[in-house]
């Protein structure tokens, strides 16, 4: 197989977009309709809306609402956010063990359904919508000091339209993370951060079935940190956030032996996720985490990278 062209990132420019440092920025989603970035702080827990036109980042903290609804401990978190088709004032959020809606205009959180895995501390982590608008989201065990107390406690779930009960599509994951679908809708890429694996599945867009799981990249053999969130560009290259690597790494899934191309994010060691945005989808929005002062002066901030020689695909919304 001929490798895909490598992006020329020698002119990449990294811009810091927020002064505020968030504990665990994650889940960026470019909303094309409003030309804004929706993203989260897992431990805030908050939904954030960044408007590039005004350079304002609005923070909607939902801790109080979650606690009122009975969430406790590890489950007072938010793992993912996506807009809902036809619902301009509502967002789907994965929070603790619940799929819920959040209305930024009123601050209201409404629980829709809950996963039942017989454990009381697992919680939702990263999630995204497939090309048909179904929501896929993974879970993970309790994390302390970058170690997970309950390895392989996580599942990959599918939430079909109409807020259907979550179906387990794959299991035995430690930190369920990035998701991306190929343009021909035949492949799902999926990351489990702790074994450092980027998996590939055959995917059926009509049924939502996945099969024939293989490890595409074992990142423990590469100098890319722990693979975290991910985005896919129009050529099918995977842009993967490298936790503990201060960079986003571009992988070629057609040629796993090709070394990735890295885009450094200065002053932020723990890079958590990325998505394409901007009018032409040629900018990369990047989130990061901050645990302590060793993580760098920009740790926990939101970034935008331009000049990456790549164009992304649209972030999908939940079909509702």
PDB file of C-alpha atoms in Angstrom:
ATOM      1  CA  UNK A   1       0.000   0.000   0.000  1.00  0.00           C
ATOM      2  CA  UNK A   2       1.282   3.459  -0.891  1.00  0.00           C
ATOM      3  CA  UNK A   3       1.389   5.591   2.249  1.00  0.00           C
ATOM      4  CA  UNK A   4      -0.844   8.661   2.404  1.00  0.00           C
ATOM      5  CA  UNK A   5       0.959  11.981   1.930  1.00  0.00           C
ATOM      6  CA  UNK A   6       2.430  13.312   5.160  1.00  0.00           C
ATOM      7  CA  UNK A   7       1.095  16.693   6.271  1.00  0.00           C
ATOM      8  CA  UNK A   8       3.646  19.490   6.100  1.00  0.00           C
ATOM      9  CA  UNK A   9       3.364  20.970   9.588  1.00  0.00           C
ATOM     10  CA  UNK A  10       6.510  23.121   9.433  1.00  0.00           C
ATOM     11  CA  UNK A  11       4.310  26.260   9.297  1.00  0.00           C
ATOM     12  CA  UNK A  12       1.975  25.211  12.099  1.00  0.00           C
ATOM     13  CA  UNK A  13       1.074  28.077  14.451  1.00  0.00           C
ATOM     14  CA  UNK A  14      -0.278  27.368  17.935  1.00  0.00           C
ATOM     15  CA  UNK A  15      -2.529  29.956  19.555  1.00  0.00           C
ATOM     16  CA  UNK A  16      -3.657  29.901  23.204  1.00  0.00           C
ATOM     17  CA  UNK A  17      -7.400  30.675  23.332  1.00  0.00           C
ATOM     18  CA  UNK A  18      -8.232  30.717  27.055  1.00  0.00           C
ATOM     19  CA  UNK A  19      -6.521  32.390  29.966  1.00  0.00           C
ATOM     20  CA  UNK A  20      -8.331  30.069  32.349  1.00  0.00           C
ATOM     21  CA  UNK A  21      -6.715  26.704  33.087  1.00  0.00           C
ATOM     22  CA  UNK A  22      -9.171  23.816  33.217  1.00  0.00           C
ATOM     23  CA  UNK A  23      -8.523  20.614  35.149  1.00  0.00           C
ATOM     24  CA  UNK A  24      -9.329  18.209  32.311  1.00  0.00           C
ATOM     25  CA  UNK A  25     -10.364  19.866  29.057  1.00  0.00           C
ATOM     26  CA  UNK A  26     -11.799  17.316  26.613  1.00  0.00           C
ATOM     27  CA  UNK A  27     -14.328  16.425  23.935  1.00  0.00           C
ATOM     28  CA  UNK A  28     -14.085  19.339  21.462  1.00  0.00           C
ATOM     29  CA  UNK A  29     -16.924  19.426  18.901  1.00  0.00           C
ATOM     30  CA  UNK A  30     -17.088  22.025  16.116  1.00  0.00           C
ATOM     31  CA  UNK A  31     -20.687  23.117  15.612  1.00  0.00           C
ATOM     32  CA  UNK A  32     -20.871  24.135  11.972  1.00  0.00           C
ATOM     33  CA  UNK A  33     -24.266  25.833  12.260  1.00  0.00           C
ATOM     34  CA  UNK A  34     -23.074  28.368  14.856  1.00  0.00           C
ATOM     35  CA  UNK A  35     -19.334  28.291  13.963  1.00  0.00           C
ATOM     36  CA  UNK A  36     -18.518  27.693  17.626  1.00  0.00           C
ATOM     37  CA  UNK A  37     -16.554  25.082  19.539  1.00  0.00           C
ATOM     38  CA  UNK A  38     -18.371  23.106  22.218  1.00  0.00           C
ATOM     39  CA  UNK A  39     -16.084  21.300  24.680  1.00  0.00           C
ATOM     40  CA  UNK A  40     -15.986  20.135  28.282  1.00  0.00           C
ATOM     41  CA  UNK A  41     -14.010  20.128  31.504  1.00  0.00           C
ATOM     42  CA  UNK A  42     -14.502  16.611  32.895  1.00  0.00           C
ATOM     43  CA  UNK A  43     -13.918  17.520  36.529  1.00  0.00           C
ATOM     44  CA  UNK A  44     -15.493  21.005  36.440  1.00  0.00           C
ATOM     45  CA  UNK A  45     -17.747  19.475  35.486  1.00  0.00           C
ATOM     46  CA  UNK A  46     -18.630  22.032  32.832  1.00  0.00           C
ATOM     47  CA  UNK A  47     -19.822  22.500  29.284  1.00  0.00           C
ATOM     48  CA  UNK A  48     -17.818  25.208  27.501  1.00  0.00           C
ATOM     49  CA  UNK A  49     -18.751  27.151  24.374  1.00  0.00           C
ATOM     50  CA  UNK A  50     -15.922  29.024  22.654  1.00  0.00           C
ATOM     51  CA  UNK A  51     -16.897  31.601  20.029  1.00  0.00           C
ATOM     52  CA  UNK A  52     -13.958  32.463  17.748  1.00  0.00           C
ATOM     53  CA  UNK A  53     -15.804  35.576  16.483  1.00  0.00           C
ATOM     54  CA  UNK A  54     -15.863  37.171  19.959  1.00  0.00           C
ATOM     55  CA  UNK A  55     -12.949  35.150  21.440  1.00  0.00           C
ATOM     56  CA  UNK A  56     -15.199  34.462  24.426  1.00  0.00           C
ATOM     57  CA  UNK A  57     -15.322  31.116  26.214  1.00  0.00           C
ATOM     58  CA  UNK A  58     -18.532  30.627  28.186  1.00  0.00           C
ATOM     59  CA  UNK A  59     -18.353  28.135  31.062  1.00  0.00           C
ATOM     60  CA  UNK A  60     -21.505  26.352  32.213  1.00  0.00           C
ATOM     61  CA  UNK A  61     -20.744  24.486  35.423  1.00  0.00           C
ATOM     62  CA  UNK A  62     -23.184  21.615  36.067  1.00  0.00           C
ATOM     63  CA  UNK A  63     -21.896  20.273  39.403  1.00  0.00           C
ATOM     64  CA  UNK A  64     -24.860  21.551  41.400  1.00  0.00           C
ATOM     65  CA  UNK A  65     -27.410  20.125  38.943  1.00  0.00           C
ATOM     66  CA  UNK A  66     -25.698  16.706  38.929  1.00  0.00           C
ATOM     67  CA  UNK A  67     -25.539  16.550  42.727  1.00  0.00           C
ATOM     68  CA  UNK A  68     -29.242  17.534  42.946  1.00  0.00           C
ATOM     69  CA  UNK A  69     -30.003  14.628  40.616  1.00  0.00           C
ATOM     70  CA  UNK A  70     -28.168  12.270  42.988  1.00  0.00           C
ATOM     71  CA  UNK A  71     -24.771  11.906  41.270  1.00  0.00           C
ATOM     72  CA  UNK A  72     -21.926  11.122  43.693  1.00  0.00           C
ATOM     73  CA  UNK A  73     -18.138  10.757  43.706  1.00  0.00           C
ATOM     74  CA  UNK A  74     -16.601   9.687  40.424  1.00  0.00           C
ATOM     75  CA  UNK A  75     -19.953  10.230  38.724  1.00  0.00           C
ATOM     76  CA  UNK A  76     -20.035  14.017  39.201  1.00  0.00           C
ATOM     77  CA  UNK A  77     -18.209  14.278  35.872  1.00  0.00           C
ATOM     78  CA  UNK A  78     -18.933  14.932  32.221  1.00  0.00           C
ATOM     79  CA  UNK A  79     -17.314  12.798  29.516  1.00  0.00           C
ATOM     80  CA  UNK A  80     -18.706  14.130  26.239  1.00  0.00           C
ATOM     81  CA  UNK A  81     -21.027  16.657  24.610  1.00  0.00           C
ATOM     82  CA  UNK A  82     -22.690  16.787  21.172  1.00  0.00           C
ATOM     83  CA  UNK A  83     -25.417  18.995  19.686  1.00  0.00           C
ATOM     84  CA  UNK A  84     -28.829  17.456  18.914  1.00  0.00           C
ATOM     85  CA  UNK A  85     -30.345  17.846  15.435  1.00  0.00           C
ATOM     86  CA  UNK A  86     -33.413  20.108  15.524  1.00  0.00           C
ATOM     87  CA  UNK A  87     -32.829  21.139  19.174  1.00  0.00           C
ATOM     88  CA  UNK A  88     -30.944  24.457  19.046  1.00  0.00           C
ATOM     89  CA  UNK A  89     -31.078  24.908  22.849  1.00  0.00           C
ATOM     90  CA  UNK A  90     -30.184  21.382  23.915  1.00  0.00           C
ATOM     91  CA  UNK A  91     -26.987  19.399  23.971  1.00  0.00           C
ATOM     92  CA  UNK A  92     -26.547  15.683  24.608  1.00  0.00           C
ATOM     93  CA  UNK A  93     -24.100  15.077  27.452  1.00  0.00           C
ATOM     94  CA  UNK A  94     -22.592  11.866  28.815  1.00  0.00           C
ATOM     95  CA  UNK A  95     -22.290  12.429  32.550  1.00  0.00           C
ATOM     96  CA  UNK A  96     -21.290   9.860  35.173  1.00  0.00           C
ATOM     97  CA  UNK A  97     -23.401   6.808  34.279  1.00  0.00           C
ATOM     98  CA  UNK A  98     -26.165   8.804  32.538  1.00  0.00           C
ATOM     99  CA  UNK A  99     -26.917  10.091  29.083  1.00  0.00           C
ATOM    100  CA  UNK A 100     -28.619  13.448  29.617  1.00  0.00           C
ATOM    101  CA  UNK A 101     -29.576  16.670  27.917  1.00  0.00           C
ATOM    102  CA  UNK A 102     -28.247  20.059  28.936  1.00  0.00           C
ATOM    103  CA  UNK A 103     -29.888  23.381  28.087  1.00  0.00           C
ATOM    104  CA  UNK A 104     -27.308  26.207  28.293  1.00  0.00           C
ATOM    105  CA  UNK A 105     -30.080  28.836  28.250  1.00  0.00           C
ATOM    106  CA  UNK A 106     -31.681  27.541  31.484  1.00  0.00           C
ATOM    107  CA  UNK A 107     -28.839  25.459  32.975  1.00  0.00           C
ATOM    108  CA  UNK A 108     -31.163  22.457  33.213  1.00  0.00           C
ATOM    109  CA  UNK A 109     -29.799  18.893  33.109  1.00  0.00           C
ATOM    110  CA  UNK A 110     -32.275  16.106  32.355  1.00  0.00           C
ATOM    111  CA  UNK A 111     -31.228  12.449  32.740  1.00  0.00           C
ATOM    112  CA  UNK A 112     -32.438  10.252  29.833  1.00  0.00           C
ATOM    113  CA  UNK A 113     -31.012   6.804  30.594  1.00  0.00           C
ATOM    114  CA  UNK A 114     -28.297   5.051  32.594  1.00  0.00           C
ATOM    115  CA  UNK A 115     -25.891   2.212  31.903  1.00  0.00           C
ATOM    116  CA  UNK A 116     -26.096  -0.779  34.251  1.00  0.00           C
ATOM    117  CA  UNK A 117     -22.760  -2.558  34.590  1.00  0.00           C
ATOM    118  CA  UNK A 118     -23.029  -3.683  38.218  1.00  0.00           C
ATOM    119  CA  UNK A 119     -20.252  -1.302  39.298  1.00  0.00           C
ATOM    120  CA  UNK A 120     -20.759   1.894  41.248  1.00  0.00           C
ATOM    121  CA  UNK A 121     -17.736   3.947  40.190  1.00  0.00           C
ATOM    122  CA  UNK A 122     -17.380   3.501  36.429  1.00  0.00           C
ATOM    123  CA  UNK A 123     -18.229   6.621  34.442  1.00  0.00           C
ATOM    124  CA  UNK A 124     -18.637   7.741  30.856  1.00  0.00           C
ATOM    125  CA  UNK A 125     -15.585   9.139  29.102  1.00  0.00           C
ATOM    126  CA  UNK A 126     -15.153  10.160  25.456  1.00  0.00           C
ATOM    127  CA  UNK A 127     -18.073   9.959  23.008  1.00  0.00           C
ATOM    128  CA  UNK A 128     -18.998  10.908  19.431  1.00  0.00           C
ATOM    129  CA  UNK A 129     -21.727  10.425  16.859  1.00  0.00           C
ATOM    130  CA  UNK A 130     -21.386   8.065  13.915  1.00  0.00           C
ATOM    131  CA  UNK A 131     -22.269   9.067  10.318  1.00  0.00           C
ATOM    132  CA  UNK A 132     -25.931   8.150  10.967  1.00  0.00           C
ATOM    133  CA  UNK A 133     -26.183  10.299  14.103  1.00  0.00           C
ATOM    134  CA  UNK A 134     -26.138   7.519  16.728  1.00  0.00           C
ATOM    135  CA  UNK A 135     -24.040   8.316  19.822  1.00  0.00           C
ATOM    136  CA  UNK A 136     -21.075   6.091  20.764  1.00  0.00           C
ATOM    137  CA  UNK A 137     -19.487   6.541  24.170  1.00  0.00           C
ATOM    138  CA  UNK A 138     -17.028   4.588  26.288  1.00  0.00           C
ATOM    139  CA  UNK A 139     -16.754   4.122  30.025  1.00  0.00           C
ATOM    140  CA  UNK A 140     -13.800   3.699  32.381  1.00  0.00           C
ATOM    141  CA  UNK A 141     -12.950   2.803  35.974  1.00  0.00           C
ATOM    142  CA  UNK A 142     -11.814   5.202  38.689  1.00  0.00           C
ATOM    143  CA  UNK A 143      -8.579   6.998  37.872  1.00  0.00           C
ATOM    144  CA  UNK A 144      -6.074   7.994  40.531  1.00  0.00           C
ATOM    145  CA  UNK A 145      -2.597   9.347  39.759  1.00  0.00           C
ATOM    146  CA  UNK A 146      -2.803   8.295  36.076  1.00  0.00           C
ATOM    147  CA  UNK A 147      -3.525   4.705  37.142  1.00  0.00           C
ATOM    148  CA  UNK A 148      -6.928   3.118  36.869  1.00  0.00           C
ATOM    149  CA  UNK A 149      -8.022   1.234  39.988  1.00  0.00           C
ATOM    150  CA  UNK A 150     -10.302  -1.079  38.042  1.00  0.00           C
ATOM    151  CA  UNK A 151      -8.545  -1.997  34.777  1.00  0.00           C
ATOM    152  CA  UNK A 152     -10.688  -3.319  31.921  1.00  0.00           C
ATOM    153  CA  UNK A 153     -13.886  -2.182  33.694  1.00  0.00           C
ATOM    154  CA  UNK A 154     -14.947  -0.022  30.752  1.00  0.00           C
ATOM    155  CA  UNK A 155     -17.300  -0.728  27.860  1.00  0.00           C
ATOM    156  CA  UNK A 156     -17.974   0.883  24.506  1.00  0.00           C
ATOM    157  CA  UNK A 157     -21.686   1.744  24.288  1.00  0.00           C
ATOM    158  CA  UNK A 158     -24.022   2.722  21.470  1.00  0.00           C
ATOM    159  CA  UNK A 159     -26.971   5.015  22.235  1.00  0.00           C
ATOM    160  CA  UNK A 160     -29.345   4.771  19.300  1.00  0.00           C
ATOM    161  CA  UNK A 161     -31.804   7.452  18.242  1.00  0.00           C
ATOM    162  CA  UNK A 162     -34.537   8.482  20.654  1.00  0.00           C
ATOM    163  CA  UNK A 163     -32.184   8.159  23.659  1.00  0.00           C
ATOM    164  CA  UNK A 164     -32.443   4.374  23.470  1.00  0.00           C
ATOM    165  CA  UNK A 165     -30.887   2.358  26.316  1.00  0.00           C
ATOM    166  CA  UNK A 166     -27.097   2.011  25.872  1.00  0.00           C
ATOM    167  CA  UNK A 167     -26.017  -1.228  24.140  1.00  0.00           C
ATOM    168  CA  UNK A 168     -22.583  -2.706  24.900  1.00  0.00           C
ATOM    169  CA  UNK A 169     -20.671  -2.972  21.594  1.00  0.00           C
ATOM    170  CA  UNK A 170     -17.232  -3.916  22.958  1.00  0.00           C
ATOM    171  CA  UNK A 171     -15.828  -4.438  26.448  1.00  0.00           C
ATOM    172  CA  UNK A 172     -12.770  -4.838  28.685  1.00  0.00           C
ATOM    173  CA  UNK A 173     -11.466  -1.297  28.144  1.00  0.00           C
ATOM    174  CA  UNK A 174      -9.474   0.623  30.726  1.00  0.00           C
ATOM    175  CA  UNK A 175      -9.738   4.249  29.529  1.00  0.00           C
ATOM    176  CA  UNK A 176     -12.128   4.350  26.587  1.00  0.00           C
ATOM    177  CA  UNK A 177     -11.181   7.288  24.388  1.00  0.00           C
ATOM    178  CA  UNK A 178     -11.005   8.639  20.816  1.00  0.00           C
ATOM    179  CA  UNK A 179     -13.441   7.587  18.087  1.00  0.00           C
ATOM    180  CA  UNK A 180     -13.406   8.247  14.319  1.00  0.00           C
ATOM    181  CA  UNK A 181     -15.171   6.839  11.266  1.00  0.00           C
ATOM    182  CA  UNK A 182     -13.759   6.508   7.745  1.00  0.00           C
ATOM    183  CA  UNK A 183     -15.333   8.510   4.896  1.00  0.00           C
ATOM    184  CA  UNK A 184     -16.693   5.326   3.254  1.00  0.00           C
ATOM    185  CA  UNK A 185     -18.469   4.500   6.566  1.00  0.00           C
ATOM    186  CA  UNK A 186     -16.897   1.021   6.648  1.00  0.00           C
ATOM    187  CA  UNK A 187     -14.318   1.505   9.407  1.00  0.00           C
ATOM    188  CA  UNK A 188     -14.417   2.608  13.044  1.00  0.00           C
ATOM    189  CA  UNK A 189     -11.176   3.653  14.754  1.00  0.00           C
ATOM    190  CA  UNK A 190     -11.182   3.517  18.548  1.00  0.00           C
ATOM    191  CA  UNK A 191      -8.618   4.225  21.277  1.00  0.00           C
ATOM    192  CA  UNK A 192      -8.073   2.617  24.676  1.00  0.00           C
ATOM    193  CA  UNK A 193      -5.457   4.863  26.305  1.00  0.00           C
ATOM    194  CA  UNK A 194      -3.972   2.545  28.910  1.00  0.00           C
ATOM    195  CA  UNK A 195      -2.844  -0.347  26.735  1.00  0.00           C
ATOM    196  CA  UNK A 196      -1.950   2.487  24.320  1.00  0.00           C
ATOM    197  CA  UNK A 197      -3.944   0.873  21.532  1.00  0.00           C
ATOM    198  CA  UNK A 198      -5.566   2.371  18.453  1.00  0.00           C
ATOM    199  CA  UNK A 199      -8.011  -0.308  17.308  1.00  0.00           C
ATOM    200  CA  UNK A 200      -9.808  -0.719  14.014  1.00  0.00           C
ATOM    201  CA  UNK A 201     -13.199  -2.389  13.493  1.00  0.00           C
ATOM    202  CA  UNK A 202     -15.264  -3.195  10.442  1.00  0.00           C
ATOM    203  CA  UNK A 203     -18.326  -0.964  10.760  1.00  0.00           C
ATOM    204  CA  UNK A 204     -21.809  -1.266   9.251  1.00  0.00           C
ATOM    205  CA  UNK A 205     -23.486   2.140   9.105  1.00  0.00           C
ATOM    206  CA  UNK A 206     -26.959   0.731   8.467  1.00  0.00           C
ATOM    207  CA  UNK A 207     -27.059  -1.535  11.536  1.00  0.00           C
ATOM    208  CA  UNK A 208     -24.383   0.063  13.749  1.00  0.00           C
ATOM    209  CA  UNK A 209     -22.686  -3.341  14.033  1.00  0.00           C
ATOM    210  CA  UNK A 210     -18.916  -3.530  14.560  1.00  0.00           C
ATOM    211  CA  UNK A 211     -16.768  -6.626  14.027  1.00  0.00           C
ATOM    212  CA  UNK A 212     -13.291  -7.980  13.316  1.00  0.00           C
ATOM    213  CA  UNK A 213     -11.414  -5.884  15.899  1.00  0.00           C
ATOM    214  CA  UNK A 214      -7.681  -5.492  15.294  1.00  0.00           C
ATOM    215  CA  UNK A 215      -4.901  -3.441  16.894  1.00  0.00           C
ATOM    216  CA  UNK A 216      -3.834  -0.955  14.234  1.00  0.00           C
ATOM    217  CA  UNK A 217      -1.192   0.864  16.316  1.00  0.00           C
ATOM    218  CA  UNK A 218       0.499  -0.222  19.526  1.00  0.00           C
ATOM    219  CA  UNK A 219       1.632   3.241  20.630  1.00  0.00           C
ATOM    220  CA  UNK A 220       3.719   1.898  23.530  1.00  0.00           C
ATOM    221  CA  UNK A 221       6.417   1.289  20.889  1.00  0.00           C
ATOM    222  CA  UNK A 222       6.283   4.945  19.759  1.00  0.00           C
ATOM    223  CA  UNK A 223       7.200   8.169  21.498  1.00  0.00           C
ATOM    224  CA  UNK A 224       3.685   9.659  21.491  1.00  0.00           C
ATOM    225  CA  UNK A 225       2.576   9.509  25.140  1.00  0.00           C
ATOM    226  CA  UNK A 226      -0.783   7.872  25.840  1.00  0.00           C
ATOM    227  CA  UNK A 227      -3.195   8.157  22.880  1.00  0.00           C
ATOM    228  CA  UNK A 228      -6.280  10.113  23.940  1.00  0.00           C
ATOM    229  CA  UNK A 229      -8.900  11.898  21.807  1.00  0.00           C
ATOM    230  CA  UNK A 230      -8.764  11.790  18.012  1.00  0.00           C
ATOM    231  CA  UNK A 231      -9.985  13.417  14.806  1.00  0.00           C
ATOM    232  CA  UNK A 232      -9.898  12.256  11.176  1.00  0.00           C
ATOM    233  CA  UNK A 233      -9.065  14.381   8.135  1.00  0.00           C
ATOM    234  CA  UNK A 234     -10.419  14.207   4.576  1.00  0.00           C
ATOM    235  CA  UNK A 235      -7.502  11.987   3.477  1.00  0.00           C
ATOM    236  CA  UNK A 236      -8.294   9.506   6.264  1.00  0.00           C
ATOM    237  CA  UNK A 237      -5.293  10.340   8.437  1.00  0.00           C
ATOM    238  CA  UNK A 238      -5.834  10.123  12.211  1.00  0.00           C
ATOM    239  CA  UNK A 239      -4.886  13.112  14.397  1.00  0.00           C
ATOM    240  CA  UNK A 240      -4.353  11.789  17.908  1.00  0.00           C
ATOM    241  CA  UNK A 241      -3.815  13.790  21.100  1.00  0.00           C
ATOM    242  CA  UNK A 242      -0.785  12.496  23.004  1.00  0.00           C
ATOM    243  CA  UNK A 243      -1.225  12.663  26.785  1.00  0.00           C
ATOM    244  CA  UNK A 244       2.193  13.296  28.426  1.00  0.00           C
ATOM    245  CA  UNK A 245       3.673  14.130  25.001  1.00  0.00           C
ATOM    246  CA  UNK A 246       2.947  17.886  24.556  1.00  0.00           C
ATOM    247  CA  UNK A 247       1.797  17.171  21.005  1.00  0.00           C
ATOM    248  CA  UNK A 248      -0.855  15.994  18.559  1.00  0.00           C
ATOM    249  CA  UNK A 249       0.321  13.139  16.307  1.00  0.00           C
ATOM    250  CA  UNK A 250      -0.866  12.417  12.756  1.00  0.00           C
ATOM    251  CA  UNK A 251      -1.019   8.685  11.951  1.00  0.00           C
ATOM    252  CA  UNK A 252      -1.486   6.998   8.579  1.00  0.00           C
ATOM    253  CA  UNK A 253      -3.929   4.083   9.113  1.00  0.00           C
ATOM    254  CA  UNK A 254      -3.190   2.655   5.649  1.00  0.00           C
ATOM    255  CA  UNK A 255       0.473   2.201   6.564  1.00  0.00           C
ATOM    256  CA  UNK A 256       0.899   1.496  10.302  1.00  0.00           C
ATOM    257  CA  UNK A 257       4.688   1.169   9.979  1.00  0.00           C
ATOM    258  CA  UNK A 258       5.009   4.842   8.913  1.00  0.00           C
ATOM    259  CA  UNK A 259       6.102   7.009  11.876  1.00  0.00           C
ATOM    260  CA  UNK A 260       3.537   9.654  12.877  1.00  0.00           C
ATOM    261  CA  UNK A 261       4.016  13.368  12.186  1.00  0.00           C
ATOM    262  CA  UNK A 262       3.897  15.410  15.412  1.00  0.00           C
ATOM    263  CA  UNK A 263       2.642  18.942  16.055  1.00  0.00           C
ATOM    264  CA  UNK A 264       4.059  20.247  19.368  1.00  0.00           C
ATOM    265  CA  UNK A 265       1.750  22.183  21.712  1.00  0.00           C
ATOM    266  CA  UNK A 266       4.153  24.320  23.797  1.00  0.00           C
ATOM    267  CA  UNK A 267       3.703  24.577  27.550  1.00  0.00           C
ATOM    268  CA  UNK A 268       1.109  21.817  27.882  1.00  0.00           C
ATOM    269  CA  UNK A 269       2.290  18.299  28.633  1.00  0.00           C
ATOM    270  CA  UNK A 270      -1.095  16.580  28.844  1.00  0.00           C
ATOM    271  CA  UNK A 271      -2.832  16.935  25.470  1.00  0.00           C
ATOM    272  CA  UNK A 272      -6.262  15.337  25.667  1.00  0.00           C
ATOM    273  CA  UNK A 273      -8.207  15.734  22.414  1.00  0.00           C
ATOM    274  CA  UNK A 274      -8.559  17.585  19.127  1.00  0.00           C
ATOM    275  CA  UNK A 275     -11.100  18.347  16.436  1.00  0.00           C
ATOM    276  CA  UNK A 276     -11.129  20.201  13.140  1.00  0.00           C
ATOM    277  CA  UNK A 277     -12.942  23.522  13.019  1.00  0.00           C
ATOM    278  CA  UNK A 278     -13.058  26.942  11.413  1.00  0.00           C
ATOM    279  CA  UNK A 279     -14.911  28.055   8.291  1.00  0.00           C
ATOM    280  CA  UNK A 280     -12.890  25.681   6.084  1.00  0.00           C
ATOM    281  CA  UNK A 281     -12.317  22.968   8.726  1.00  0.00           C
ATOM    282  CA  UNK A 282      -8.567  23.508   8.322  1.00  0.00           C
ATOM    283  CA  UNK A 283      -7.845  24.511  11.926  1.00  0.00           C
ATOM    284  CA  UNK A 284      -7.261  22.073  14.752  1.00  0.00           C
ATOM    285  CA  UNK A 285      -8.791  22.891  18.145  1.00  0.00           C
ATOM    286  CA  UNK A 286      -6.855  21.157  20.925  1.00  0.00           C
ATOM    287  CA  UNK A 287      -7.736  20.564  24.594  1.00  0.00           C
ATOM    288  CA  UNK A 288      -5.397  19.862  27.508  1.00  0.00           C
ATOM    289  CA  UNK A 289      -5.330  18.910  31.188  1.00  0.00           C
ATOM    290  CA  UNK A 290      -3.658  20.291  34.270  1.00  0.00           C
ATOM    291  CA  UNK A 291      -2.918  18.160  37.321  1.00  0.00           C
ATOM    292  CA  UNK A 292       0.012  20.148  38.765  1.00  0.00           C
ATOM    293  CA  UNK A 293       2.664  22.747  37.951  1.00  0.00           C
ATOM    294  CA  UNK A 294       4.844  20.190  36.155  1.00  0.00           C
ATOM    295  CA  UNK A 295       2.284  20.106  33.354  1.00  0.00           C
ATOM    296  CA  UNK A 296       3.444  23.467  31.935  1.00  0.00           C
ATOM    297  CA  UNK A 297       2.388  27.115  31.923  1.00  0.00           C
ATOM    298  CA  UNK A 298      -0.338  26.492  29.314  1.00  0.00           C
ATOM    299  CA  UNK A 299      -1.625  23.255  30.838  1.00  0.00           C
ATOM    300  CA  UNK A 300      -5.417  23.094  30.986  1.00  0.00           C
ATOM    301  CA  UNK A 301      -5.911  25.742  28.299  1.00  0.00           C
ATOM    302  CA  UNK A 302      -7.671  25.544  24.929  1.00  0.00           C
ATOM    303  CA  UNK A 303      -5.567  25.922  21.752  1.00  0.00           C
ATOM    304  CA  UNK A 304      -6.057  26.454  18.038  1.00  0.00           C
ATOM    305  CA  UNK A 305      -3.475  25.238  15.529  1.00  0.00           C
ATOM    306  CA  UNK A 306      -3.380  26.667  12.005  1.00  0.00           C
ATOM    307  CA  UNK A 307      -1.105  25.829   9.070  1.00  0.00           C
ATOM    308  CA  UNK A 308      -1.404  22.068   9.573  1.00  0.00           C
ATOM    309  CA  UNK A 309      -1.775  21.205   5.873  1.00  0.00           C
ATOM    310  CA  UNK A 310      -4.965  19.215   6.506  1.00  0.00           C
ATOM    311  CA  UNK A 311      -8.719  19.630   6.265  1.00  0.00           C
ATOM    312  CA  UNK A 312     -11.034  17.827   8.622  1.00  0.00           C
ATOM    313  CA  UNK A 313     -14.419  16.247   8.411  1.00  0.00           C
ATOM    314  CA  UNK A 314     -17.492  17.667  10.122  1.00  0.00           C
ATOM    315  CA  UNK A 315     -18.288  16.683  13.692  1.00  0.00           C
ATOM    316  CA  UNK A 316     -21.567  14.702  13.583  1.00  0.00           C
ATOM    317  CA  UNK A 317     -24.575  15.692  15.712  1.00  0.00           C
ATOM    318  CA  UNK A 318     -26.955  13.352  17.556  1.00  0.00           C
ATOM    319  CA  UNK A 319     -29.986  12.521  15.405  1.00  0.00           C
ATOM    320  CA  UNK A 320     -32.288  12.927  18.432  1.00  0.00           C
TER     321      UNK A 320
END
